[in-house]
Coordinates of C-alpha atoms in Angstrom, one line a residue:
X1 CA 76.2 52.8 -62.0
X2 CA 77.7 56.2 -62.7
X3 CA 75.3 59.1 -63.1
X4 CA 75.2 60.3 -66.7
X5 CA 76.4 63.9 -67.1
X6 CA 74.2 65.6 -69.6
X7 CA 75.8 69.0 -69.7
X8 CA 79.4 67.8 -70.4
X9 CA 79.1 67.9 -74.1
X10 CA 76.9 70.5 -75.8
X11 CA 76.3 69.5 -79.4
X12 CA 74.4 72.7 -80.4
X13 CA 74.3 76.2 -79.1
X14 CA 71.8 78.9 -79.8
X15 CA 73.5 82.1 -78.7
X16 CA 72.3 85.4 -77.2
X17 CA 70.6 87.6 -79.8
X18 CA 69.6 84.6 -81.9
X19 CA 65.9 83.7 -82.4
X20 CA 64.1 80.6 -83.8
X21 CA 60.4 80.3 -84.5
X22 CA 58.9 76.9 -85.3
X23 CA 59.8 73.4 -84.2
X24 CA 63.3 72.6 -82.9
X25 CA 64.1 68.9 -83.0
X26 CA 67.5 67.7 -81.8
X27 CA 69.5 64.8 -80.4
X28 CA 72.2 64.9 -77.6
X29 CA 72.5 68.2 -75.8
X30 CA 71.5 71.7 -76.8
X31 CA 72.0 75.0 -75.0
X32 CA 69.6 77.8 -75.6
X33 CA 70.7 81.4 -74.7
X34 CA 68.5 83.2 -77.3
X35 CA 64.8 83.2 -78.0
X36 CA 62.7 80.3 -79.1
X37 CA 59.0 80.3 -80.1
X38 CA 57.2 77.1 -80.9
X39 CA 58.1 73.6 -79.9
X40 CA 61.3 71.9 -78.6
X41 CA 61.4 68.1 -79.1
X42 CA 63.9 65.4 -78.4
X43 CA 63.2 61.8 -77.6
X44 CA 66.1 61.4 -75.1
X45 CA 68.1 64.6 -75.5
X46 CA 68.9 67.3 -72.9
X47 CA 67.9 71.0 -73.3
X48 CA 69.7 73.6 -71.2
X49 CA 67.9 76.9 -71.1
X50 CA 70.4 79.5 -70.1
X51 CA 69.9 82.5 -67.8
X52 CA 69.4 84.9 -70.7
X53 CA 67.1 82.6 -72.8
X54 CA 63.4 83.4 -73.3
X55 CA 61.5 80.4 -74.5
X56 CA 57.8 80.5 -75.5
X57 CA 57.4 76.8 -76.4
X58 CA 56.0 73.4 -75.6
X59 CA 59.0 71.4 -74.5
X60 CA 59.2 67.5 -74.7
X61 CA 62.6 66.2 -74.0
X62 CA 64.6 63.6 -72.0
X63 CA 66.1 66.1 -69.6
X64 CA 65.4 69.8 -69.1
X65 CA 67.8 72.1 -67.2
X66 CA 66.2 75.5 -66.8
X67 CA 67.9 78.7 -65.7
X68 CA 66.1 81.2 -68.0
X69 CA 62.5 82.1 -68.8
X70 CA 60.0 79.5 -70.0
X71 CA 56.4 80.2 -70.9
X72 CA 54.9 76.9 -71.8
X73 CA 54.7 73.3 -70.7
X74 CA 57.7 71.1 -70.0
X75 CA 57.6 67.3 -70.2
X76 CA 60.7 65.3 -69.6
X77 CA 61.0 61.5 -69.6
X78 CA 64.0 61.6 -67.2
X79 CA 64.1 64.8 -65.1
X80 CA 63.6 68.5 -64.9
X81 CA 66.1 70.6 -62.9
X82 CA 65.3 74.3 -62.3
X83 CA 67.9 76.8 -60.9
X84 CA 67.7 80.5 -60.1
X85 CA 67.0 83.0 -61.7
X86 CA 64.6 80.7 -63.7
X87 CA 61.0 81.8 -64.3
X88 CA 58.6 79.1 -65.5
X89 CA 54.9 79.8 -66.3
X90 CA 53.3 76.5 -67.3
X91 CA 53.0 73.0 -66.2
X92 CA 55.9 70.6 -65.7
X93 CA 56.0 66.8 -65.8
X94 CA 58.8 64.4 -65.2
X95 CA 59.5 61.4 -62.9
X96 CA 62.2 63.5 -61.1
X97 CA 61.8 67.2 -60.5
X98 CA 64.2 69.5 -58.7
X99 CA 63.4 73.2 -58.1
X100 CA 65.9 75.3 -56.2
X101 CA 65.1 78.2 -53.9
X102 CA 64.8 81.5 -55.7
X103 CA 63.0 80.1 -58.7
X104 CA 59.6 81.6 -59.9
X105 CA 57.3 78.8 -60.9
X106 CA 53.6 79.3 -61.7
X107 CA 51.9 76.1 -62.8
X108 CA 51.3 72.5 -61.9
X109 CA 53.9 69.8 -61.3
X110 CA 53.3 66.1 -62.0
X111 CA 55.9 63.6 -61.0
X112 CA 55.3 60.8 -63.4
X113 CA 56.6 59.8 -66.7
X114 CA 55.0 61.7 -69.5
X115 CA 55.1 58.8 -72.0
X116 CA 51.5 58.1 -71.2
X117 CA 50.6 61.7 -72.2
X118 CA 49.7 62.6 -75.8
X119 CA 52.6 64.4 -77.6
X120 CA 50.3 67.3 -78.6
X121 CA 47.3 67.8 -76.3
X122 CA 45.8 70.4 -78.7
X123 CA 45.7 67.9 -81.6
X124 CA 44.2 65.2 -79.3
X125 CA 41.4 67.5 -78.1
X126 CA 40.7 68.6 -81.7
X127 CA 40.4 64.9 -82.8
X128 CA 38.0 64.2 -79.9
X129 CA 35.8 67.1 -80.8
X130 CA 35.7 66.0 -84.5
X131 CA 34.5 62.5 -83.4
X132 CA 31.6 63.8 -81.3
X133 CA 28.2 63.5 -82.9
X134 CA 26.6 66.8 -83.4

């Protein structure tokens, strides 16, 4: 079986100097070179975070390729690949994780499929606290 090339066809590009705040939902492959604050969500898509990108977001995608700065958790159902000069501050989770030499990573790494994890841990903890007798 031939390995699927995720970065061959980029369907969306967020260029340098562009900023998005909120929830970014996409299919296929998106490349981010600008600034994103919020959430990045794709059931099976690939996010490429370019060298000049600054992302302050919770990321839940099929595949994440990181070369820029990410402050937030990354969950991928397929894999996470991290290349220099990437800087990640936050936890990462995927069944396959590759981190090259020269990357700054401050967080925890779990190598399992995140499908068993709640999509939004904050909402889940809020619901649990509402259901507690008090």
